[in-house]
PDB file of C-alpha atoms in Angstrom:
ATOM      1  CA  UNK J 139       0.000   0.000   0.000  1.00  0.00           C
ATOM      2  CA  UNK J 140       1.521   3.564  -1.217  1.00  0.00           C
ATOM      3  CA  UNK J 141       1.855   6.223   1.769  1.00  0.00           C
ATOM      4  CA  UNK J 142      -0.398   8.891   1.547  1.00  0.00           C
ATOM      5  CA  UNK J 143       1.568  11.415  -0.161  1.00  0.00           C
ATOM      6  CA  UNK J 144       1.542   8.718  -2.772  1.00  0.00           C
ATOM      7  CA  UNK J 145      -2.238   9.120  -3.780  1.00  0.00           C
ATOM      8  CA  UNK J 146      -2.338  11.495  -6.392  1.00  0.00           C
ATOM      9  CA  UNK J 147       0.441   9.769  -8.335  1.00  0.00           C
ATOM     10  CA  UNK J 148      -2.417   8.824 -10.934  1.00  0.00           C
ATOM     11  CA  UNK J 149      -5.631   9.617 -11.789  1.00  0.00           C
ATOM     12  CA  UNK J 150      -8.217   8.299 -14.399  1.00  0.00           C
ATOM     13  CA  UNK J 151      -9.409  11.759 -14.472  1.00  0.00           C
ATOM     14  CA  UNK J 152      -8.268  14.441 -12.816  1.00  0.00           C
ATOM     15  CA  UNK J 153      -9.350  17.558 -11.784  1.00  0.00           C
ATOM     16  CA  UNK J 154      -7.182  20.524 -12.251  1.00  0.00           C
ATOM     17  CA  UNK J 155      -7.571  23.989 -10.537  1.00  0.00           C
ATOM     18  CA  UNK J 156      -6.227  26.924 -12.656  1.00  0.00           C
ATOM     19  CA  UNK J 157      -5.935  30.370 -10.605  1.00  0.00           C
ATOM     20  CA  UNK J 158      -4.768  33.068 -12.595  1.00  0.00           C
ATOM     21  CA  UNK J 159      -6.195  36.917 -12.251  1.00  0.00           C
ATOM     22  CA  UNK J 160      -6.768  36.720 -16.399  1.00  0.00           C
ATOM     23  CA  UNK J 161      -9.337  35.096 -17.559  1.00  0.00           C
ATOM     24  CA  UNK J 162      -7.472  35.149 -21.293  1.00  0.00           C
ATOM     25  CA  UNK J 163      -4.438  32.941 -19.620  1.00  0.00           C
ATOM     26  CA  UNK J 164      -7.090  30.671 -17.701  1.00  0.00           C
ATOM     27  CA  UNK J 165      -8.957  29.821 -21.244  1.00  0.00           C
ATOM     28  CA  UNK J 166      -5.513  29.286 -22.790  1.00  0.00           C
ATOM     29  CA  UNK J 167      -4.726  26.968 -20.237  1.00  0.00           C
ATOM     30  CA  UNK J 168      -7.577  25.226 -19.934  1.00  0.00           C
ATOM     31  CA  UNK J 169      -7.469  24.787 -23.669  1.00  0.00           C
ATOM     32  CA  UNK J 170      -4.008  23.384 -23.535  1.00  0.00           C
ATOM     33  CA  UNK J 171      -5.212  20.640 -20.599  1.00  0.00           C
ATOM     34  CA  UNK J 172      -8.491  19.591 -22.462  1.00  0.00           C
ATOM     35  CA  UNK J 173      -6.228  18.440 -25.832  1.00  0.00           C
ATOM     36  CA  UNK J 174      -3.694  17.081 -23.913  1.00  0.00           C
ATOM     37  CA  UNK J 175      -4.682  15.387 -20.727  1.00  0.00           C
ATOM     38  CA  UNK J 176      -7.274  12.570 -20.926  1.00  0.00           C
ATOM     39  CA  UNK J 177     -10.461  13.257 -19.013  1.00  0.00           C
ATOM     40  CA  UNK J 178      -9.313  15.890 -16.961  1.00  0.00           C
ATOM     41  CA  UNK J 179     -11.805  18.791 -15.671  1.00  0.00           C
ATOM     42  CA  UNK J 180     -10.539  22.523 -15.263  1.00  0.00           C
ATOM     43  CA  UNK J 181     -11.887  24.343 -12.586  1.00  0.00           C
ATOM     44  CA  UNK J 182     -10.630  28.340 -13.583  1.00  0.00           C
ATOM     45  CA  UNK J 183     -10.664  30.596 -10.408  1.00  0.00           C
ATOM     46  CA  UNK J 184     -10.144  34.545 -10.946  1.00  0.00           C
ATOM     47  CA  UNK J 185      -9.016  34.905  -7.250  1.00  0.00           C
ATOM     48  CA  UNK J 186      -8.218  33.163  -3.830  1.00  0.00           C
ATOM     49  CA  UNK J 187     -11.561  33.741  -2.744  1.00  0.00           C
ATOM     50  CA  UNK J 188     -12.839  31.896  -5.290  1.00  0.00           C
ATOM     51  CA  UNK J 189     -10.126  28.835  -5.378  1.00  0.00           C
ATOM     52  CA  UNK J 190     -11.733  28.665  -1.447  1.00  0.00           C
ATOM     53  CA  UNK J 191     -15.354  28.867  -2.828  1.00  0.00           C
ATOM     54  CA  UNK J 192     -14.307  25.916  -5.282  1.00  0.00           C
ATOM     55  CA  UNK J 193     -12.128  23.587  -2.710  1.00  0.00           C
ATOM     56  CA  UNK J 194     -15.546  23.545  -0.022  1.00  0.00           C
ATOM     57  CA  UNK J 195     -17.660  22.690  -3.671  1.00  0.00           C
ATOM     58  CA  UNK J 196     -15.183  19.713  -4.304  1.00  0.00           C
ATOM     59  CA  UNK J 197     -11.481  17.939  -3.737  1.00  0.00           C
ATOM     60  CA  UNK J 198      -8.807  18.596  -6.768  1.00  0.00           C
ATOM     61  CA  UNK J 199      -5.855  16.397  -7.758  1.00  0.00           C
ATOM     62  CA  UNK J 200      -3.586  18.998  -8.786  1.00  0.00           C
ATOM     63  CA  UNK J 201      -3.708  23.379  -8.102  1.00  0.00           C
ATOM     64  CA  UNK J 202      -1.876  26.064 -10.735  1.00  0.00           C
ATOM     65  CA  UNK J 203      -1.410  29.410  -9.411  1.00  0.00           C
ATOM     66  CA  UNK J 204       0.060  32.976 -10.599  1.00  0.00           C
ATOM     67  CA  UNK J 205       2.394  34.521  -7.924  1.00  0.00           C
ATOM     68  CA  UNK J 206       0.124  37.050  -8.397  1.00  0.00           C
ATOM     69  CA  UNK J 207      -3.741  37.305  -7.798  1.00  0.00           C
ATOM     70  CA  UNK J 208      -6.142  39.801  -7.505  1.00  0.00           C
ATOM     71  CA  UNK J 209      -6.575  39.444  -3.542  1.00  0.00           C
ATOM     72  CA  UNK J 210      -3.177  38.301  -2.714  1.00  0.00           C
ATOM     73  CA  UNK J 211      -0.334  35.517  -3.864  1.00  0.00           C
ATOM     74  CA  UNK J 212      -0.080  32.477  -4.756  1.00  0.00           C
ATOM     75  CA  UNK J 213       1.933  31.350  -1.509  1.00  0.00           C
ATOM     76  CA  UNK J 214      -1.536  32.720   0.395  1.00  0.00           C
ATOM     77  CA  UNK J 215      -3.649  30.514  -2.286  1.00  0.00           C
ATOM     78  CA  UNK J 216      -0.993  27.422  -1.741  1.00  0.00           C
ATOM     79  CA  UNK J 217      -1.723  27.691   2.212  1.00  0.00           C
ATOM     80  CA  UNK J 218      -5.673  27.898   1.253  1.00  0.00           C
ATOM     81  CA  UNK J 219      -4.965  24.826  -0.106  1.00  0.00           C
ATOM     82  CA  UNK J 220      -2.759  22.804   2.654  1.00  0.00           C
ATOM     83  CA  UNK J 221      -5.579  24.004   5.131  1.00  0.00           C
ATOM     84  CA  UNK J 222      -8.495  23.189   3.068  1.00  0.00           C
ATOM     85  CA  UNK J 223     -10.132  19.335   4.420  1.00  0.00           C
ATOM     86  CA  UNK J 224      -8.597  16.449   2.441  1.00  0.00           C
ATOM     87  CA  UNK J 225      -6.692  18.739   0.476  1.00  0.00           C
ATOM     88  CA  UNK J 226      -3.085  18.163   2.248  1.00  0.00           C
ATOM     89  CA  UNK J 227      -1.131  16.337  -0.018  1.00  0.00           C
ATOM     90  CA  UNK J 228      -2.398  17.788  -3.219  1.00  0.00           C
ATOM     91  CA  UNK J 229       0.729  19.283  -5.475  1.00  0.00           C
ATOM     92  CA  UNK J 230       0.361  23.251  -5.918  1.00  0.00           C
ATOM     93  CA  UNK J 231       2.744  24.444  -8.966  1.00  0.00           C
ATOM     94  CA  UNK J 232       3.193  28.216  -8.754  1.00  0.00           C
ATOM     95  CA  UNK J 233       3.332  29.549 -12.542  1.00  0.00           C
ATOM     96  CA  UNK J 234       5.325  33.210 -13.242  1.00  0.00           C
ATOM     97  CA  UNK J 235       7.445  34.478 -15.454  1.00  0.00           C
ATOM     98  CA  UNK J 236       9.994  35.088 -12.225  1.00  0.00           C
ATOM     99  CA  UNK J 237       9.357  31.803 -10.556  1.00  0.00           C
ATOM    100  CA  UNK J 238      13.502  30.741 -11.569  1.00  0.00           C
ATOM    101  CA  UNK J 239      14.217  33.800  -9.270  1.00  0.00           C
ATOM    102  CA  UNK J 240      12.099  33.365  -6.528  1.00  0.00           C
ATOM    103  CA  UNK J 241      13.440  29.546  -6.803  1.00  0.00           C
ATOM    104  CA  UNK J 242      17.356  30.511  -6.822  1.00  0.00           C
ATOM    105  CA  UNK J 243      16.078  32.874  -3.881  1.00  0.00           C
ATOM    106  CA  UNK J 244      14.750  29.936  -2.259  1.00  0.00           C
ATOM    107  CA  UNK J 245      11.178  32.188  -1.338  1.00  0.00           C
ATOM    108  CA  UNK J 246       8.803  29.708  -2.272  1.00  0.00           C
ATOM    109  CA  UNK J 247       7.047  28.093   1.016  1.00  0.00           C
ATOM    110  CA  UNK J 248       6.571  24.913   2.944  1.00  0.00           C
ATOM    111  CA  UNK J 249       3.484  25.193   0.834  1.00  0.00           C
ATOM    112  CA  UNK J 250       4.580  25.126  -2.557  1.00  0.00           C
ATOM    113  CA  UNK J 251       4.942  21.618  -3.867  1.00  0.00           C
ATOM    114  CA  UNK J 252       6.974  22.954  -7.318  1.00  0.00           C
ATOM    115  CA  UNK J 253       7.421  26.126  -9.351  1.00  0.00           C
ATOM    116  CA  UNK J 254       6.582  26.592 -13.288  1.00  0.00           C
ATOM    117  CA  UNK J 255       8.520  29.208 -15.290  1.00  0.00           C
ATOM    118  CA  UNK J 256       5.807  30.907 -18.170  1.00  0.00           C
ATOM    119  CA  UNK J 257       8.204  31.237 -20.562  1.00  0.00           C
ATOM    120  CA  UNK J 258       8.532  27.686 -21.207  1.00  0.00           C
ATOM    121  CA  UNK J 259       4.470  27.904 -22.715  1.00  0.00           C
ATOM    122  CA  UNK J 260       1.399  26.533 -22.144  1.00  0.00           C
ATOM    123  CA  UNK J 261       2.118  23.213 -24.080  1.00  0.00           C
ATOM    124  CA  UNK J 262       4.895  22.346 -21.604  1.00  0.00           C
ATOM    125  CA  UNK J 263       3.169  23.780 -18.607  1.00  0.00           C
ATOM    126  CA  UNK J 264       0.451  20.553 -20.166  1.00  0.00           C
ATOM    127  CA  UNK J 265       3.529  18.340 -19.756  1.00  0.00           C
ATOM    128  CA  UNK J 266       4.726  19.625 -15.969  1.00  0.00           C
ATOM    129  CA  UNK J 267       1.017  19.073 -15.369  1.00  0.00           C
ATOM    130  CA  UNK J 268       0.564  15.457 -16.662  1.00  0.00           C
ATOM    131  CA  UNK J 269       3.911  14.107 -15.091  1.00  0.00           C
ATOM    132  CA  UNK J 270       1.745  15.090 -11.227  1.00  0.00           C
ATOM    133  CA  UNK J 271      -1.887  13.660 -12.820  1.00  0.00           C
ATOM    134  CA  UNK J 272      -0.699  11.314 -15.442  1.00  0.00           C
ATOM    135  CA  UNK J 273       2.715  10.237 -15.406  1.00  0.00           C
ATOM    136  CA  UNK J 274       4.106   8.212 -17.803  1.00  0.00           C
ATOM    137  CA  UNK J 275       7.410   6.851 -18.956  1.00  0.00           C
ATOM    138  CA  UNK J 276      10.124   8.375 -20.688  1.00  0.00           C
ATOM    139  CA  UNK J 277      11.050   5.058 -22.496  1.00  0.00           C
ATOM    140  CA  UNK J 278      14.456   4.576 -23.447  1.00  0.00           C
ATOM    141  CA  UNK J 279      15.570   7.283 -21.360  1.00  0.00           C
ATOM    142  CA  UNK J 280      18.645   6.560 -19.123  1.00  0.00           C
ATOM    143  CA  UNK J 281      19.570   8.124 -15.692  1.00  0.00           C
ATOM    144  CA  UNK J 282      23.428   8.205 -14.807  1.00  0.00           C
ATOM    145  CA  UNK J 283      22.498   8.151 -10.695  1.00  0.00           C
ATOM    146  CA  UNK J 284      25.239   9.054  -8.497  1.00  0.00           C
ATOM    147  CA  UNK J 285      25.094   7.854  -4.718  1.00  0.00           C
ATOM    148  CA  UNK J 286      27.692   6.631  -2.155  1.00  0.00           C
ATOM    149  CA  UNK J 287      24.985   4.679  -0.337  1.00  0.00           C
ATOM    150  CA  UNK J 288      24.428   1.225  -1.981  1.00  0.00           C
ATOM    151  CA  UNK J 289      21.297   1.274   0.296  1.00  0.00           C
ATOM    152  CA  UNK J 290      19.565   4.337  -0.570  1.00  0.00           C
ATOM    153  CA  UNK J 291      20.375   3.964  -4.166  1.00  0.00           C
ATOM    154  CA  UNK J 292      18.602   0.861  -4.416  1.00  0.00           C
ATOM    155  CA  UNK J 293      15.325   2.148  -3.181  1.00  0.00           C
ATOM    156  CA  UNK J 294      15.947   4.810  -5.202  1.00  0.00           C
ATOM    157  CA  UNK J 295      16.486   2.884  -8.340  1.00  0.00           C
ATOM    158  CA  UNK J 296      13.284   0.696  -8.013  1.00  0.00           C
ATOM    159  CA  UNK J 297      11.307   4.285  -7.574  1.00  0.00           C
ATOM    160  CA  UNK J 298      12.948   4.901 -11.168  1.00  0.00           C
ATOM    161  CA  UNK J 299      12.765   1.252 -12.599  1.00  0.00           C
ATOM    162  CA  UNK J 300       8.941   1.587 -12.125  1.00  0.00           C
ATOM    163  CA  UNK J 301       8.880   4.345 -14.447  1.00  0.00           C
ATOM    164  CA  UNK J 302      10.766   2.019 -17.300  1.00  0.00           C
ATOM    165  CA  UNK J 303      13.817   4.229 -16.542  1.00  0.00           C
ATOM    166  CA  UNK J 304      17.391   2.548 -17.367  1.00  0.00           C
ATOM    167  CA  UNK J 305      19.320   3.729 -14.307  1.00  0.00           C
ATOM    168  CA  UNK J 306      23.706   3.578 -14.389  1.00  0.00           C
ATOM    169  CA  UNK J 307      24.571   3.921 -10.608  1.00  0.00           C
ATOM    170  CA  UNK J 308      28.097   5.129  -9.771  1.00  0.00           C
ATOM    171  CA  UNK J 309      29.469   5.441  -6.466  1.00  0.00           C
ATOM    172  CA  UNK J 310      31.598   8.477  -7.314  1.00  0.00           C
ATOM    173  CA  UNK J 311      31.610  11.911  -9.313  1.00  0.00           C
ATOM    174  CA  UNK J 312      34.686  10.318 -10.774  1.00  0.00           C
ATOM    175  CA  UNK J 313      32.953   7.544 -12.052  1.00  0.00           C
ATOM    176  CA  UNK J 314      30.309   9.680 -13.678  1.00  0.00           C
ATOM    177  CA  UNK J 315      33.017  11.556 -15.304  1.00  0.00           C
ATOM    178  CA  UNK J 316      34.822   8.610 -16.843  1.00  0.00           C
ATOM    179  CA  UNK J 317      31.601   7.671 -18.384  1.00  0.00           C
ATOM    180  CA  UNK J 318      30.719  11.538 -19.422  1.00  0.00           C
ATOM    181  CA  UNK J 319      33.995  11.638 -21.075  1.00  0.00           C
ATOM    182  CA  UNK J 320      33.815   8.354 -22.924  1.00  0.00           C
ATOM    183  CA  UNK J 321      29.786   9.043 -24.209  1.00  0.00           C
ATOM    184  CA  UNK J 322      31.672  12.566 -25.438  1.00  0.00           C
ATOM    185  CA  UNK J 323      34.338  10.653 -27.243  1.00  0.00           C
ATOM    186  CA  UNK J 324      31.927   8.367 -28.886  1.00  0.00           C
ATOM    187  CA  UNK J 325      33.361   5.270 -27.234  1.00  0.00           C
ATOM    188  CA  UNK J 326      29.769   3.957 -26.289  1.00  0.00           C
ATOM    189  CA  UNK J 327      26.629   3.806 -28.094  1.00  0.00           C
ATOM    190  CA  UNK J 328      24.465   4.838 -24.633  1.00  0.00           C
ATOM    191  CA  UNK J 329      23.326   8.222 -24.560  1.00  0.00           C
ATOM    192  CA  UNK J 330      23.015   9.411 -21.172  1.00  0.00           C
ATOM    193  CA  UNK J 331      19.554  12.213 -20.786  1.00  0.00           C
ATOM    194  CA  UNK J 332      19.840  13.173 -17.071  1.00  0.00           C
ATOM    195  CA  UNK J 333      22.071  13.245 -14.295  1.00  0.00           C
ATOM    196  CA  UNK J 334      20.934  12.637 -10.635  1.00  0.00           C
ATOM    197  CA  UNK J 335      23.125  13.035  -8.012  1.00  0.00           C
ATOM    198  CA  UNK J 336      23.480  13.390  -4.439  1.00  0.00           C
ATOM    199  CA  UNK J 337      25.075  16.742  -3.091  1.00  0.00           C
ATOM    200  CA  UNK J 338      27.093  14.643  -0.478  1.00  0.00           C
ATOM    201  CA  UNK J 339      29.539  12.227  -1.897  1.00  0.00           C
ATOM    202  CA  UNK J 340      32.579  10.092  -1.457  1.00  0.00           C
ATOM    203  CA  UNK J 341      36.206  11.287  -2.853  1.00  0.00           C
ATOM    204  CA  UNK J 342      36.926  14.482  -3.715  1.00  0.00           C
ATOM    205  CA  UNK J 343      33.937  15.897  -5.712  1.00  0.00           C
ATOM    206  CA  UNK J 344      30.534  16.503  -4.285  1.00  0.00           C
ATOM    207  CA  UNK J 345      27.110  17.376  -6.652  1.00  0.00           C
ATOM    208  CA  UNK J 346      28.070  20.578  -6.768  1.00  0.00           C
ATOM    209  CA  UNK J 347      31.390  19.620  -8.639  1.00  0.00           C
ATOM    210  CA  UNK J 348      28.999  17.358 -10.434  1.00  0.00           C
ATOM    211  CA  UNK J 349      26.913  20.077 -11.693  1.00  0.00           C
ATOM    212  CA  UNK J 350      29.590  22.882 -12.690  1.00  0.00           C
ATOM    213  CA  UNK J 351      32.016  20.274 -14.547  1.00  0.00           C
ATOM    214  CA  UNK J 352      28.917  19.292 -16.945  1.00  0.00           C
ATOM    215  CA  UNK J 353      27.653  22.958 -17.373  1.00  0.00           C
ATOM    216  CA  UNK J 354      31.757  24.005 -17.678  1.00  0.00           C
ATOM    217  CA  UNK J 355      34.157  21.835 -18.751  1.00  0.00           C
ATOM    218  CA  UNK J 356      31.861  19.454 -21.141  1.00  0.00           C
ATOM    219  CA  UNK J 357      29.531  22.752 -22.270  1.00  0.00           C
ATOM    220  CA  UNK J 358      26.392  20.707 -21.837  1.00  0.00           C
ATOM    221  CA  UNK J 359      23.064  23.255 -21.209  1.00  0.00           C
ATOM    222  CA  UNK J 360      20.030  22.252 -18.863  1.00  0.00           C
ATOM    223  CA  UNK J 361      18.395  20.994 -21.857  1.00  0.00           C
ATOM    224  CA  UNK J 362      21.354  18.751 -23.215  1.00  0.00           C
ATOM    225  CA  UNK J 363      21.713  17.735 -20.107  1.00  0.00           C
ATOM    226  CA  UNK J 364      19.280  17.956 -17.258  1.00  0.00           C
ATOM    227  CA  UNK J 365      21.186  18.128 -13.682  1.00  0.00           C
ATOM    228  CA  UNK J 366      19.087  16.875 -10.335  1.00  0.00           C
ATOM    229  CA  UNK J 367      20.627  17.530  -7.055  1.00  0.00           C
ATOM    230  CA  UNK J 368      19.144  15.736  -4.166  1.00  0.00           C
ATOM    231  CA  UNK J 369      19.938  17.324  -0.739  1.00  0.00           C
ATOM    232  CA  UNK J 370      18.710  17.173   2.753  1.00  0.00           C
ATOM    233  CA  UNK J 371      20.361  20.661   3.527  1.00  0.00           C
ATOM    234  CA  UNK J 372      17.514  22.756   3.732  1.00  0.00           C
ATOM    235  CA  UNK J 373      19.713  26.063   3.707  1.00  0.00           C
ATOM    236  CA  UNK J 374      18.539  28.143   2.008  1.00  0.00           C
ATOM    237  CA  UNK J 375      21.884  29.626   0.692  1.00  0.00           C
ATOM    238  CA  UNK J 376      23.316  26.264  -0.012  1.00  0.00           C
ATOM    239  CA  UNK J 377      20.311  25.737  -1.966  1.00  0.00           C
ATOM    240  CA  UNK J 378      20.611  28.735  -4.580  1.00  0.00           C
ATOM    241  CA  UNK J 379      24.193  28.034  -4.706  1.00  0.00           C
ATOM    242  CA  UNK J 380      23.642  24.758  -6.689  1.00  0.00           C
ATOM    243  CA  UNK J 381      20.878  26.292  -8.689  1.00  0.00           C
ATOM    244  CA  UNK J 382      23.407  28.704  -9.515  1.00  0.00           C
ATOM    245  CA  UNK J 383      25.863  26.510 -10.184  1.00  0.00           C
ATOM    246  CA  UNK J 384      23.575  25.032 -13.011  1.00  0.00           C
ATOM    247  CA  UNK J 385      21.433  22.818 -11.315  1.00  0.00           C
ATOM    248  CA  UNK J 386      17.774  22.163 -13.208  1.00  0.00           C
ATOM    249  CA  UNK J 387      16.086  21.257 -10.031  1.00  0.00           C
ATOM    250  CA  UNK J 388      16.461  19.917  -6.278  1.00  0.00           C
ATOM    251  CA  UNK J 389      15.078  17.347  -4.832  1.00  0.00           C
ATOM    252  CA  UNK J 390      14.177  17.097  -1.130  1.00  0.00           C
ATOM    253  CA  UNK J 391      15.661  14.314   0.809  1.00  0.00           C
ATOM    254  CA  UNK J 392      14.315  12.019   2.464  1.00  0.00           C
ATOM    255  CA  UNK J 393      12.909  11.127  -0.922  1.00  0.00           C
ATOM    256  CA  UNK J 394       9.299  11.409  -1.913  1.00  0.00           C
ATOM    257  CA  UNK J 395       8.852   9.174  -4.791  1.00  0.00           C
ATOM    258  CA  UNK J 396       5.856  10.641  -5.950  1.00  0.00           C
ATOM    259  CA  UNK J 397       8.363  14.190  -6.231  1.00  0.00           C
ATOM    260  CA  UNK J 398      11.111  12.606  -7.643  1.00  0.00           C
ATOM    261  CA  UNK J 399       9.376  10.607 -10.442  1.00  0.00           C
ATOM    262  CA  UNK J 400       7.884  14.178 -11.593  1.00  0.00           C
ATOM    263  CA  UNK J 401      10.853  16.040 -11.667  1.00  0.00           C
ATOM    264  CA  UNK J 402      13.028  13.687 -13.356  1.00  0.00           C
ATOM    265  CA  UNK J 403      10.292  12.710 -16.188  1.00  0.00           C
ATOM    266  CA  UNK J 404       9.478  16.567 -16.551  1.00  0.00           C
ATOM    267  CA  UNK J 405      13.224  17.376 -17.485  1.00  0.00           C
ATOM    268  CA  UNK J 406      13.353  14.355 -20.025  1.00  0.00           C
ATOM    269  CA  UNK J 407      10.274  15.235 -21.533  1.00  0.00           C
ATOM    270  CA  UNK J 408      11.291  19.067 -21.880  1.00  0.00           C
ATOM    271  CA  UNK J 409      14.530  18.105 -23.150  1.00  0.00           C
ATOM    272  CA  UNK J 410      12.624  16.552 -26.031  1.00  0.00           C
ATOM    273  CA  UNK J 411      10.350  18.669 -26.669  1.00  0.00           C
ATOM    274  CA  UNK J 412      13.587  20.735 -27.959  1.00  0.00           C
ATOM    275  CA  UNK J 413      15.247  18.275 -29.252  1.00  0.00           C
ATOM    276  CA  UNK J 414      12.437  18.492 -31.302  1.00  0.00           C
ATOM    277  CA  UNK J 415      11.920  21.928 -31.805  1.00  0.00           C
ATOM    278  CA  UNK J 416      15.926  21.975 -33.220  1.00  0.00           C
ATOM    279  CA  UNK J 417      14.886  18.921 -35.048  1.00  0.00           C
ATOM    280  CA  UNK J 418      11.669  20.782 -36.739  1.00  0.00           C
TER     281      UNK J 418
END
């Protein structure tokens, strides 16, 4: 039986709460969801007080906010949510054109279960959405994992595995170089499409050497190559410094699978959706 944060991994047909102060960007969105997202119901809310009015009228499976609303934020709206009956372990994606900044910044709240930047779009805001509501695999896709603990990165690989994810597990950043190096050189045939790593690690090199050596010395972008860091340090600081080291996202430790699974198959599938925008 999953835990309870576990329960809106799937759902046949979900219902998704858009809050946005335009009605214009609510239609757009809403438009998006319908084509893309099987069975799903939009619920559009104009303000807080009406994202309250519509939680008492029925539970959600997944909340979109702007940072800003008419009669507050979105971190007030999130908070609505967390205290609304039933409604605790629902994921609330904040959506703004800043939310990279407030992110590096680390002011998002306990509240927030994940940002969205609007200047990826509306079709890959459909993507974020689907990964919480609908997930489903990335297939072919391989994960180079890096973890020192042979104990945690088991559990961690079955989380992937589920998801038909081929998962490399190194020990060392050292070991994820060597095999960096030799996909560069064309000595193997495997393509590697995201790195996940642990900030802590044995040897030298920690994630943070992890993440500057792919962005520096082998020139690979977030989309090339999508960069996870999983921490438990919940410093702030320490936290924008590996976002601004070149980090795509974080990832909370202890682990939430439901939180990992998203984030991971939300980089692959943006990094194909321009693969395939260079390719078009």
């Amino acid at each position: 039986m999953h835990p309870p944060d576990l329960k809106h991994l799937i759902s046949d047909a979900p219902r998704v709460m858009v809050v946005d102060g335009s009605k214009l960007v609510r239609k757009l969105i809403a438009d998006v969801l319908t084509r893309e997202l099987q069975n799903v119901q939009v619920i559009g809310c104009a303000s807080i007080a009406e994202a309250r009015d519509a939680l008492e009228a029925g539970a959600v499976d997944l909340v979109t906010t702007s940072l800003s609303l008419p009669d507050g934020d979105g971190l007030a709206l999130a908070r609505s949510v967390r205290e609304a009956a039933g409604q605790a372990y629902v994921p609330v994606i904040v959506v703004s054109g800043d939310a990279q900044q407030h992110l590096v910044e680390r002011r998002f709240t306990e509240y927030v279960t994940d940002y969205f930047d609007k200047a990826l779009g509306h079709e890959a805001l459909a993507t974020f959405i689907r990964g919480y509501v609908q997930p489903e695999p990335v297939v072919g896709a391989t994960v180079l994992y890096i973890e020192d603990s042979r104990v945690v990165a088991e559990a961690t690989k079955r989380m992937l595995e589920r998801q038909s994810l081929k998962v490399v597990h190194v020990l060392t950043a050292e070991d994820a170089f060597a095999l960096l190096t030799a996909e560069s050189l064309g000595r193997t045939e495997r393509r590697i499409d995201v790195v996940l790593t642990d900030v802590t690690l044995k040897g030298e090199l920690n994630g943070r050497d992890v993440v500057e050596r792919i962005r520096i010395d082998f020139a690979y972008g977030k989309r090339r190559l999508p960069v996870l860091v999983m921490t438990g340090d919940t410093n702030p600081r320490n936290q924008s410094e590996l976002l601004r080291a070149g980090a795509n996202d974080l990832v909370q430790k202890p682990i939430e699978e439901r939180l990992l699974v998203t984030k991971v198959l939300f980089q692959l599938r943006l990094a194909r959706l321009e693969d395939q925008a260079v390719t078009l």
